Coordinates of C-alpha atoms in Angstrom, one line a residue:
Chain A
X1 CA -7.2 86.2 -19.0
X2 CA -10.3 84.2 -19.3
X3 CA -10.4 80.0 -20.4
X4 CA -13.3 79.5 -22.6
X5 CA -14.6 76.4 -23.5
X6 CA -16.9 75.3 -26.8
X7 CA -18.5 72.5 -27.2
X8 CA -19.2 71.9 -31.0
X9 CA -21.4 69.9 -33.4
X10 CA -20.6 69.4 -36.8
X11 CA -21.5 67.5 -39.9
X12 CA -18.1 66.5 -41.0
X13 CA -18.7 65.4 -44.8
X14 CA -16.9 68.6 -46.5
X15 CA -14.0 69.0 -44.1
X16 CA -10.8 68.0 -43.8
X17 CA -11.5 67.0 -39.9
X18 CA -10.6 68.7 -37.0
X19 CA -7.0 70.0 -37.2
X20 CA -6.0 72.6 -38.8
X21 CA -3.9 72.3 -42.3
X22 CA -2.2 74.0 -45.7
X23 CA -4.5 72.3 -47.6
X24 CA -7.7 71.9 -47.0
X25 CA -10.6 73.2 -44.6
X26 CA -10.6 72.1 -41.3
X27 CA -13.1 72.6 -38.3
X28 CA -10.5 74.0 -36.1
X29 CA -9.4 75.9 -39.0
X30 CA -12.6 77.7 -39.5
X31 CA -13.6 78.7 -36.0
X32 CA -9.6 79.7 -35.3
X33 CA -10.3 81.9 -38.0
X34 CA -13.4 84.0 -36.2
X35 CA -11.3 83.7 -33.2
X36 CA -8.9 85.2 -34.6
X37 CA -10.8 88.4 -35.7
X38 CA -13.0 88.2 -32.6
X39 CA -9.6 88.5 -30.4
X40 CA -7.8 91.2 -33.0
X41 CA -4.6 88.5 -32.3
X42 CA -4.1 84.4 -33.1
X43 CA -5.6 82.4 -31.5
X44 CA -4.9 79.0 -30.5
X45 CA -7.4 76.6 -30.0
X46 CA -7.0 73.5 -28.4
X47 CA -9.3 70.8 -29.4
X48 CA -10.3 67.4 -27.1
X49 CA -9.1 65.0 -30.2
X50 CA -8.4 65.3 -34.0
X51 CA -11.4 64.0 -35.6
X52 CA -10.3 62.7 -39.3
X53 CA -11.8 63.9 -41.9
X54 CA -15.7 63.2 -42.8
X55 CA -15.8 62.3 -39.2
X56 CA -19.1 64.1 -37.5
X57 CA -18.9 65.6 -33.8
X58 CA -22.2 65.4 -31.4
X59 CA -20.1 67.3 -29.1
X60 CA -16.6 68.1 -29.5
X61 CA -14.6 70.3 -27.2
X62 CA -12.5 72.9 -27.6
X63 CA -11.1 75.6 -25.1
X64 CA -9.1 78.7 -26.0
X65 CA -7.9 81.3 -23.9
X66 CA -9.2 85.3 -24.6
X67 CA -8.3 88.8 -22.8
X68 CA -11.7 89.7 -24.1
X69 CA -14.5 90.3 -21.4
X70 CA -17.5 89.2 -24.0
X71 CA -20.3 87.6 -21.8
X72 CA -20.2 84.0 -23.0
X73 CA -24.0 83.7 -24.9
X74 CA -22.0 86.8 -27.3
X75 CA -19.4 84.6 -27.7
X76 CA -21.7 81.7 -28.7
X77 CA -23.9 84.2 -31.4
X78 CA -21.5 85.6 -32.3
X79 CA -19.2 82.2 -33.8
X80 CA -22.3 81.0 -34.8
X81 CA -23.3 83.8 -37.0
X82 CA -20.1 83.3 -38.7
X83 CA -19.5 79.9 -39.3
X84 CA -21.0 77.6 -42.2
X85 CA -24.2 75.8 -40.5
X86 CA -22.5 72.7 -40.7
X87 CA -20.4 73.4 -37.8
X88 CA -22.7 74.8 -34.4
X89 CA -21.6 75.9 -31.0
X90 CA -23.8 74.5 -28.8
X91 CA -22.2 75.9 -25.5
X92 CA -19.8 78.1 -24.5
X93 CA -18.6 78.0 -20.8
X94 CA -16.1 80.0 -18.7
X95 CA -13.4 77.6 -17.3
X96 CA -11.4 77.3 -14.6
X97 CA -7.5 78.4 -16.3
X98 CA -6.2 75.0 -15.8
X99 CA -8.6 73.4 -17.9
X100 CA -7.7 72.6 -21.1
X101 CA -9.7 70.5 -23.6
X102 CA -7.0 67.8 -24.3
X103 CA -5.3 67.5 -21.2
X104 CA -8.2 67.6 -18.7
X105 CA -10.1 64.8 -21.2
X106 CA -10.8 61.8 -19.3
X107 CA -12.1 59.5 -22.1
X108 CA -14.6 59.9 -25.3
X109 CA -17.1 57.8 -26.8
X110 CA -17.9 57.4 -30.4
X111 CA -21.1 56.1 -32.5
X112 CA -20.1 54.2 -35.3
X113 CA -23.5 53.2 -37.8
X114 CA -23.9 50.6 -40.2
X115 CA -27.1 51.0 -42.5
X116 CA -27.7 46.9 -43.2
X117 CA -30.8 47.5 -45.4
X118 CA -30.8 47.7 -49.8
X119 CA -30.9 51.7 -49.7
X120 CA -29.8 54.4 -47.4
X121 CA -31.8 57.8 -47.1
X122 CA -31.0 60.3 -49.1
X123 CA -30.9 62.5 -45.7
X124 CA -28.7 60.2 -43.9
X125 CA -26.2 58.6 -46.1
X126 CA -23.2 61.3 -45.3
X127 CA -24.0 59.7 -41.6
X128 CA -23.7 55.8 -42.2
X129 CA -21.5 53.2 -43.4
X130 CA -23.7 51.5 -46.0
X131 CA -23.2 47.3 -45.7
X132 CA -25.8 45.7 -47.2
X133 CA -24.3 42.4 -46.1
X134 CA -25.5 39.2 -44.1
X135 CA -23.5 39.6 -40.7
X136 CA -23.6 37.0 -38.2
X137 CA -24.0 39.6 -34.9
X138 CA -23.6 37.4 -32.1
X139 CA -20.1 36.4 -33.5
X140 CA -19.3 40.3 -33.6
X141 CA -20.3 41.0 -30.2
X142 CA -18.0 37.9 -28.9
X143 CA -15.1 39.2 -30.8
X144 CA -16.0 42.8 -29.5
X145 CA -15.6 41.5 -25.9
X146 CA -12.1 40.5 -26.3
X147 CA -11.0 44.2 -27.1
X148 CA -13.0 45.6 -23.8
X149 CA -10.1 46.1 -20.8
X150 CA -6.5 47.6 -20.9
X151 CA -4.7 46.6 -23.8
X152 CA -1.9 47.7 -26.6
X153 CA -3.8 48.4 -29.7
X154 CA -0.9 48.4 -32.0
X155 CA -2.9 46.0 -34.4
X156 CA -5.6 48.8 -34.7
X157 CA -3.2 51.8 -35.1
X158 CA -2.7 52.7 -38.1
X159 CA 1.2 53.8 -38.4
X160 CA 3.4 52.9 -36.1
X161 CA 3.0 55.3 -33.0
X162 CA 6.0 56.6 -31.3
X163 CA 4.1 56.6 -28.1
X164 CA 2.6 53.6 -25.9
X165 CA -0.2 52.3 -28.1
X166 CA -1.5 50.7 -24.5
X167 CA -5.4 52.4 -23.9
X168 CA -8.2 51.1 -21.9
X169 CA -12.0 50.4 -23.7
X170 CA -14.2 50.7 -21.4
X171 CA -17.6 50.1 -23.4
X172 CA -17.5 48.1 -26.7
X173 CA -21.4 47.5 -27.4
X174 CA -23.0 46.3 -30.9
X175 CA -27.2 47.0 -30.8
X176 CA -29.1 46.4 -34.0
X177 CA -32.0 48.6 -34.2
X178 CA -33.4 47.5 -37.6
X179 CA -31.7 47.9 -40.6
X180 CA -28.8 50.0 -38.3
X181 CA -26.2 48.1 -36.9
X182 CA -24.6 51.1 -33.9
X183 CA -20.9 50.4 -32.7
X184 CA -20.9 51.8 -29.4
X185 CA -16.9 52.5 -28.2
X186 CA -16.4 54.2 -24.8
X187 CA -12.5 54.2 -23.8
X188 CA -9.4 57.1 -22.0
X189 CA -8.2 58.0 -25.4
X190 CA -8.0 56.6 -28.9
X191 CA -4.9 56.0 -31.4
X192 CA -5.5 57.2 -35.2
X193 CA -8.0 55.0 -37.3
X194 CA -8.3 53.1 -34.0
X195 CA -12.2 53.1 -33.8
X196 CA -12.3 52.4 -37.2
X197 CA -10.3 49.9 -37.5
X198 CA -11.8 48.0 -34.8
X199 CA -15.3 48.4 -36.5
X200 CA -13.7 47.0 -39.9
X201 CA -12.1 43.8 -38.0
X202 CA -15.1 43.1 -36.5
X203 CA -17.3 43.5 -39.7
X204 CA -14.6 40.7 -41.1
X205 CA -15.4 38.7 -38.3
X206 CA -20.0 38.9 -38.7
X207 CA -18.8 38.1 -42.6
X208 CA -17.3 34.9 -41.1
X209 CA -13.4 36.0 -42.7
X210 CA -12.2 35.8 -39.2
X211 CA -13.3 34.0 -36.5
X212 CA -14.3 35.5 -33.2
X213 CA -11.4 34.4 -31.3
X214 CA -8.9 36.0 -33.1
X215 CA -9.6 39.1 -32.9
X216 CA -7.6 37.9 -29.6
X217 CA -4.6 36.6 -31.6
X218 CA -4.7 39.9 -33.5
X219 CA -4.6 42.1 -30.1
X220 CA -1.8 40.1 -29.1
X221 CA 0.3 40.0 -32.0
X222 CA 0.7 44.1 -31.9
X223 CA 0.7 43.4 -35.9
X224 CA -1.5 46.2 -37.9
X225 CA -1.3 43.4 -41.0
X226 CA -3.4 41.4 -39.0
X227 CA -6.2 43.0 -38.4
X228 CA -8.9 44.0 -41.2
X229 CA -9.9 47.6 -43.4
X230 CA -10.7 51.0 -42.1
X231 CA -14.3 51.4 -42.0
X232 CA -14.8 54.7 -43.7
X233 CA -14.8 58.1 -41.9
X234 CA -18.7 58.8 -42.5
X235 CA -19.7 56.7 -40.5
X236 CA -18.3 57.6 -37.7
X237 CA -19.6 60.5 -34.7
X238 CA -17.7 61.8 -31.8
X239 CA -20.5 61.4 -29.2
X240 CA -19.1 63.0 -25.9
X241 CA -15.4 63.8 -24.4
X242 CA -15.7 63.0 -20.5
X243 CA -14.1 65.2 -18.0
Chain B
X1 CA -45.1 48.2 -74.2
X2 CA -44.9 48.4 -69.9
X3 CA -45.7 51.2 -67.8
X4 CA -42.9 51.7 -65.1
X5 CA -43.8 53.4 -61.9
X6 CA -41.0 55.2 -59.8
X7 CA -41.4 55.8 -56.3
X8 CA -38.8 58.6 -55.1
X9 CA -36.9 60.0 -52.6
X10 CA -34.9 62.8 -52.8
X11 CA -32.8 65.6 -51.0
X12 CA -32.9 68.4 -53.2
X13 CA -30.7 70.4 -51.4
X14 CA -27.9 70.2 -54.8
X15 CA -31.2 69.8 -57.7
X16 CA -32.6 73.1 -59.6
X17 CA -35.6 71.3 -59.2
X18 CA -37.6 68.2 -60.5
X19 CA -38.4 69.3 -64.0
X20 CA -35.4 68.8 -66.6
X21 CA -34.1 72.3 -67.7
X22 CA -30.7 73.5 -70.1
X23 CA -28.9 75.2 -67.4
X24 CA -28.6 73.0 -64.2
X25 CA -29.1 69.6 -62.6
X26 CA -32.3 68.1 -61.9
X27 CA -33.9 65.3 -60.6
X28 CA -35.5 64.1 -63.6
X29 CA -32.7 65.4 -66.0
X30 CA -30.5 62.6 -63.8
X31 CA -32.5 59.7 -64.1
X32 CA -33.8 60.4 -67.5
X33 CA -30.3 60.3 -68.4
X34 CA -29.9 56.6 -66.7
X35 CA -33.3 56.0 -68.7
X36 CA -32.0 56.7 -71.4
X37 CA -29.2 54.6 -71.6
X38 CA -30.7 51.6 -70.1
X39 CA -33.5 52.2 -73.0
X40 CA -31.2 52.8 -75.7
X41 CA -33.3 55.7 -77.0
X42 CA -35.2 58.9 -75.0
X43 CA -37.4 58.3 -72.8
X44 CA -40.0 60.6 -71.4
X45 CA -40.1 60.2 -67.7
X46 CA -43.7 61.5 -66.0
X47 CA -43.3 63.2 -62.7
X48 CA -46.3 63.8 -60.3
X49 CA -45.7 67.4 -59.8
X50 CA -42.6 69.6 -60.4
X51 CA -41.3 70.4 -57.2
X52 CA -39.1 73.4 -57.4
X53 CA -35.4 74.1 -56.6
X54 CA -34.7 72.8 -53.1
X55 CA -37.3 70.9 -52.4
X56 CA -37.5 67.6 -50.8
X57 CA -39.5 64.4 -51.7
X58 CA -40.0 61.6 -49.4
X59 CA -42.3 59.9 -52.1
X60 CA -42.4 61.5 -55.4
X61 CA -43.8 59.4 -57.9
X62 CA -43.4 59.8 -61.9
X63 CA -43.8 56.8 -64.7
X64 CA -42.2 55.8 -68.5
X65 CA -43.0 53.6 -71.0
X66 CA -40.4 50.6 -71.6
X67 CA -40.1 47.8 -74.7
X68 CA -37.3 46.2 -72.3
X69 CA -38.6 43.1 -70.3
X70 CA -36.2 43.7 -67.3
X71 CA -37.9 42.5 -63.8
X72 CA -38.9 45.4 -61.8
X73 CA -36.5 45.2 -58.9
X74 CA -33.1 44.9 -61.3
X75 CA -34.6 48.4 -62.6
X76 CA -34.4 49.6 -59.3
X77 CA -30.9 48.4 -58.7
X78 CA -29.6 49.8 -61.7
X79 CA -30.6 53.2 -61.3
X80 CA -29.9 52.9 -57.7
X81 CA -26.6 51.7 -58.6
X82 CA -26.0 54.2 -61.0
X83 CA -27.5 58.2 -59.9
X84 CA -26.0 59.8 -56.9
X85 CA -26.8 58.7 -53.1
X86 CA -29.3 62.2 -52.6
X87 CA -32.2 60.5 -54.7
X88 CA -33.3 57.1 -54.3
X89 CA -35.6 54.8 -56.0
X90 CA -37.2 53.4 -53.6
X91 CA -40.0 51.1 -55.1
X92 CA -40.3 50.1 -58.9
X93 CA -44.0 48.8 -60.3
X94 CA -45.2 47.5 -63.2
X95 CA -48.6 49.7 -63.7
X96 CA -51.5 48.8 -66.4
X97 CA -50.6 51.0 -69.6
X98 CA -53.3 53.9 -68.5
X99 CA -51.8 54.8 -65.4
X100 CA -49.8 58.3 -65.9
X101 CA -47.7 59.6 -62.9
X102 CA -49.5 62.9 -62.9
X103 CA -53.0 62.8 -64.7
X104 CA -53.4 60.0 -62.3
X105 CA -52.9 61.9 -59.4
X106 CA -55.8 62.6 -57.3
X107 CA -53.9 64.8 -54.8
X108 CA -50.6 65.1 -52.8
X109 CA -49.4 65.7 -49.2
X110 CA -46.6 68.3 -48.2
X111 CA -45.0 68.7 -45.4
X112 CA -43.4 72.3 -44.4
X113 CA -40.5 72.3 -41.4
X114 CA -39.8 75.2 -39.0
X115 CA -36.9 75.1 -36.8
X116 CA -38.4 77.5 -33.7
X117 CA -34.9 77.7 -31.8
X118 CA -31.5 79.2 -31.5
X119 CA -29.6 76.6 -33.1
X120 CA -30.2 74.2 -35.7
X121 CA -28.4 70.8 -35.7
X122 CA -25.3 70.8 -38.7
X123 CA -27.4 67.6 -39.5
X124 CA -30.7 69.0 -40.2
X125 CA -30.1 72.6 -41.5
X126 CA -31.0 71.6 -45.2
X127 CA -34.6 70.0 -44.2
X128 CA -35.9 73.2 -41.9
X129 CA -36.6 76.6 -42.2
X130 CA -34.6 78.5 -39.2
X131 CA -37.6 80.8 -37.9
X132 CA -36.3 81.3 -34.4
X133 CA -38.5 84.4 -33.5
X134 CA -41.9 84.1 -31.0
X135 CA -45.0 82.8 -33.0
X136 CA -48.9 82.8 -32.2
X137 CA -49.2 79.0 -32.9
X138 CA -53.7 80.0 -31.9
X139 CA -53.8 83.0 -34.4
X140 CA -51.8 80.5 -37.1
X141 CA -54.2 77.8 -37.5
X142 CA -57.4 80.0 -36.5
X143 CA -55.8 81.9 -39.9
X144 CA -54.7 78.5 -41.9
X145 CA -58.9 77.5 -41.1
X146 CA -60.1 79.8 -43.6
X147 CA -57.7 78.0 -46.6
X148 CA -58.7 74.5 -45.8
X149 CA -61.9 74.0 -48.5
X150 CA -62.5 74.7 -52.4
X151 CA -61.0 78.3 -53.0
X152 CA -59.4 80.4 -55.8
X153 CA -55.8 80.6 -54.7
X154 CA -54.9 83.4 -57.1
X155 CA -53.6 85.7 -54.0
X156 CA -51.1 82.5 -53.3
X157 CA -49.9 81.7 -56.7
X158 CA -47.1 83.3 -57.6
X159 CA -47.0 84.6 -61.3
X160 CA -50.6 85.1 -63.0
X161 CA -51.7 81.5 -63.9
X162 CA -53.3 81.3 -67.0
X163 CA -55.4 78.3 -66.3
X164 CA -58.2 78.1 -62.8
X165 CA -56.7 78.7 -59.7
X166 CA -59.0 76.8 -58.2
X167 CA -57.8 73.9 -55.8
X168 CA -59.5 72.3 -52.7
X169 CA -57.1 71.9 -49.5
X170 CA -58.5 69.0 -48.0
X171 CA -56.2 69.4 -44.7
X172 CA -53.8 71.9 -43.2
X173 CA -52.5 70.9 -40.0
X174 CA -50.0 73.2 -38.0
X175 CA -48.1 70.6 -34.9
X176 CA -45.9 71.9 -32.8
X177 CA -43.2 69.2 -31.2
X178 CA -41.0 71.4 -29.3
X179 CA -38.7 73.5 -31.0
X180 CA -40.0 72.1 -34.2
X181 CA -42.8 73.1 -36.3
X182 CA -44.7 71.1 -38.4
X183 CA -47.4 72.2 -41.4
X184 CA -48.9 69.6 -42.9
X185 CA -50.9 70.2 -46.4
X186 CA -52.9 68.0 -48.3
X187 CA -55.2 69.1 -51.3
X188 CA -56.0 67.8 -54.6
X189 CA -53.2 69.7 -56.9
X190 CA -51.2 72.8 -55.8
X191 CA -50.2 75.8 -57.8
X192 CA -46.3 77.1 -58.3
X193 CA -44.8 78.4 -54.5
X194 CA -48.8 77.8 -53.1
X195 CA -47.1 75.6 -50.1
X196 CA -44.4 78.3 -49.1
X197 CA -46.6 81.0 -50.1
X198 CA -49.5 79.8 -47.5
X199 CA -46.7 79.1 -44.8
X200 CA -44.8 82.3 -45.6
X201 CA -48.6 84.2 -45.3
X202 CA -49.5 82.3 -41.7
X203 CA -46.0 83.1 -40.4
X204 CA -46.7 87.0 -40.7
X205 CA -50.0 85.7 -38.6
X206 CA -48.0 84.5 -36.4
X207 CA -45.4 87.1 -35.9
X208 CA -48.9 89.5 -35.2
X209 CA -48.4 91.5 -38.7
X210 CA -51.5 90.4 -40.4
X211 CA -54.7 89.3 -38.4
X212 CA -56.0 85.7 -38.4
X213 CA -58.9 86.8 -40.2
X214 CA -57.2 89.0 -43.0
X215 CA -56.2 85.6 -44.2
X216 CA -59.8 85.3 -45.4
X217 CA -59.3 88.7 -47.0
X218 CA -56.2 87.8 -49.2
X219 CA -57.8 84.6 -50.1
X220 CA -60.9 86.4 -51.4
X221 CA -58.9 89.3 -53.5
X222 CA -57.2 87.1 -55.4
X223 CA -54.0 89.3 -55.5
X224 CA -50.9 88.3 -54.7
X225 CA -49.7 91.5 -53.4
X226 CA -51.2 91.6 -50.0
X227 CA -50.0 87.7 -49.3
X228 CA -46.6 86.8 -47.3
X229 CA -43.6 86.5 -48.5
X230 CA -43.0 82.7 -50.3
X231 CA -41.1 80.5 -47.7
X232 CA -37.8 78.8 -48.6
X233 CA -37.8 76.6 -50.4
X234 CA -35.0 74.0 -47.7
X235 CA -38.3 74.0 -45.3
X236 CA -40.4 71.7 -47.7
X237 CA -41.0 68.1 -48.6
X238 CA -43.6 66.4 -51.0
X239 CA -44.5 63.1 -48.8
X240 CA -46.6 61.7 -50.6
X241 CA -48.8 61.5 -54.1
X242 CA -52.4 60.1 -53.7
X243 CA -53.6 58.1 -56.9

């Protein structure tokens, strides 16, 4: 038995994200399925996180397990030949067998982007959050701060989890480059909606709807009501999961 | 009477093309329609150059006639506001009443995209041509040398042209940047598929199946039989129209 890890890019825009469903085309759904024929049995793969859906991957990771002895560069032409070219294997690596995507993940960063400016490309629109707005930035980075650290993000989970909504941000930076506004979020795991719920509070907060300090108050209160909208899915990029 | 000049950008990735037809989207088939409507009556909308199914614009430029006395930059919005997010209007002016989007024209600049390696990113795919196979960049522009000047480009048109064949390429520039390559056209006026055709001809130059100097050949028998196959069509993108 062999552990074999992918590590994926994909333009999210016509998928249903990451996990597989009834309804709908899914990442994992569609490279399961070449797995599946590859191997000759099912296949499960395990992926580093459920990216929602319109949500784009730099590098994703997933890891399945094979009794196939297919060098891993076949493995890698092989998916790639086969899959729509908005989803690429960029690497495939033979693992130790206790490694597995989810479990061994140490933390992940995300990109979110904000396009600022009148129009958006026509090539890059599916990749930014268009907000043509005047935001105060200096106010957004202040609010950002209070969310860096170990904290219970039950304001910024969507439903109410089952499990310990406590998770540590370790990197929470806003950088303007232009007409782009990039939300840099580096943390040990993520609840559903999280990042992009954060992005949409603080976007409330450089409109002047909330002021910087209570973003604080709505950390503390552990009150989803509080805090502001989802910021839609296409802005948003898995950057890197950290082992 | 005003004379309303549209600068354009487009991914044409979903468009049968720029020129309005009965049996599929286009680019000037969309925003006649919003033309139309804001007029009140048809409106004939100049384009610069028909650029054909698939092909990109970064700055196509085409022109109508108004009676409405709307400010240039509400023009904008409402179209903007109104045709999907894969073309944008990006500048609207108010020209003197001989200016015409394409007999005003004194020339245009392309540019053609290869992608030279394994994988192409799931973001880029619809703006490059995947050619990952070992090129002669030398023999390429040593052969795309002979093309820059006046010439009859009979042997790189694609059906027999009923008017002159003559056009003068003024530059055509072949850049690689790593696993990217760039050919960059610029002449006074191009016939149908000329682009793709010249890049599809220097790629067989490049793959060592035609000599650098049988590009001089083709050129002079004016038959479109011993030229290369016509590029696709994802690879190219109209940058810009000189007036």
């Amino acid at each position: 038995m062999r552990n074999i890890k992918l590590s994926l890019e994909y333009d999210g825009t016509n998928y249903c994200g990451w996990q597989i469903q009834p309804n709908g085309i899914t990442i994992q759904g569609v490279v399961t399925e070449f797995l599946n024929r590859l191997e000759g049995e099912p296949v499960t793969l395990y992926g580093a996180g459920r990216t929602d859906a319109g949500v784009h991957a730099l590098n994703q990771v997933a890891s399945f397990f094979t009794k196939k002895t297919i060098p891993c560069d076949k493995i890698k032409r092989a998916i790639n030949g086969s899959i729509p070219l908005d989803i690429r294997v960029r690497e495939v690596q033979e693992m130790p067998l206790d490694f597995h995507a989810r479990f061994s993940a140490k933390g992940k960063s995300y990109l979110y982007k904000l396009a600022l400016g009148e129009i958006v490309s026509p090539f890059e629109y599916r990749y930014f959050y268009h907000y043509p707005y005047k935001l105060d930035i200096a106010k957004i980075q202040i609010g950002a701060s209070f969310l860096v650290g170990e904290h219970d993000f039950s304001a910024f989970a969507t439903a109410p989890e089952t499990h310990s909504c406590v998770r540590t941000i370790t990197r929470l930076n806003i950088i303007q480059e232009h007409d782009q506004l990039n939300f840099q979020v580096e943390g040990n795991g993520f609840l559903r909606y999280m990042v992009r719920t954060i992005v949409g509070t603080l976007l409330e907060v450089g409109r002047g709807k909330i002021s910087s300090d209570e973003i604080l108050e709505i950390l503390e209160s552990k009150n989803r009501s509080r805090a502001g909208a989802t910021a839609p899915a296409c802005g948003l990029t898995l950057l890197k999961v950290h082992y």
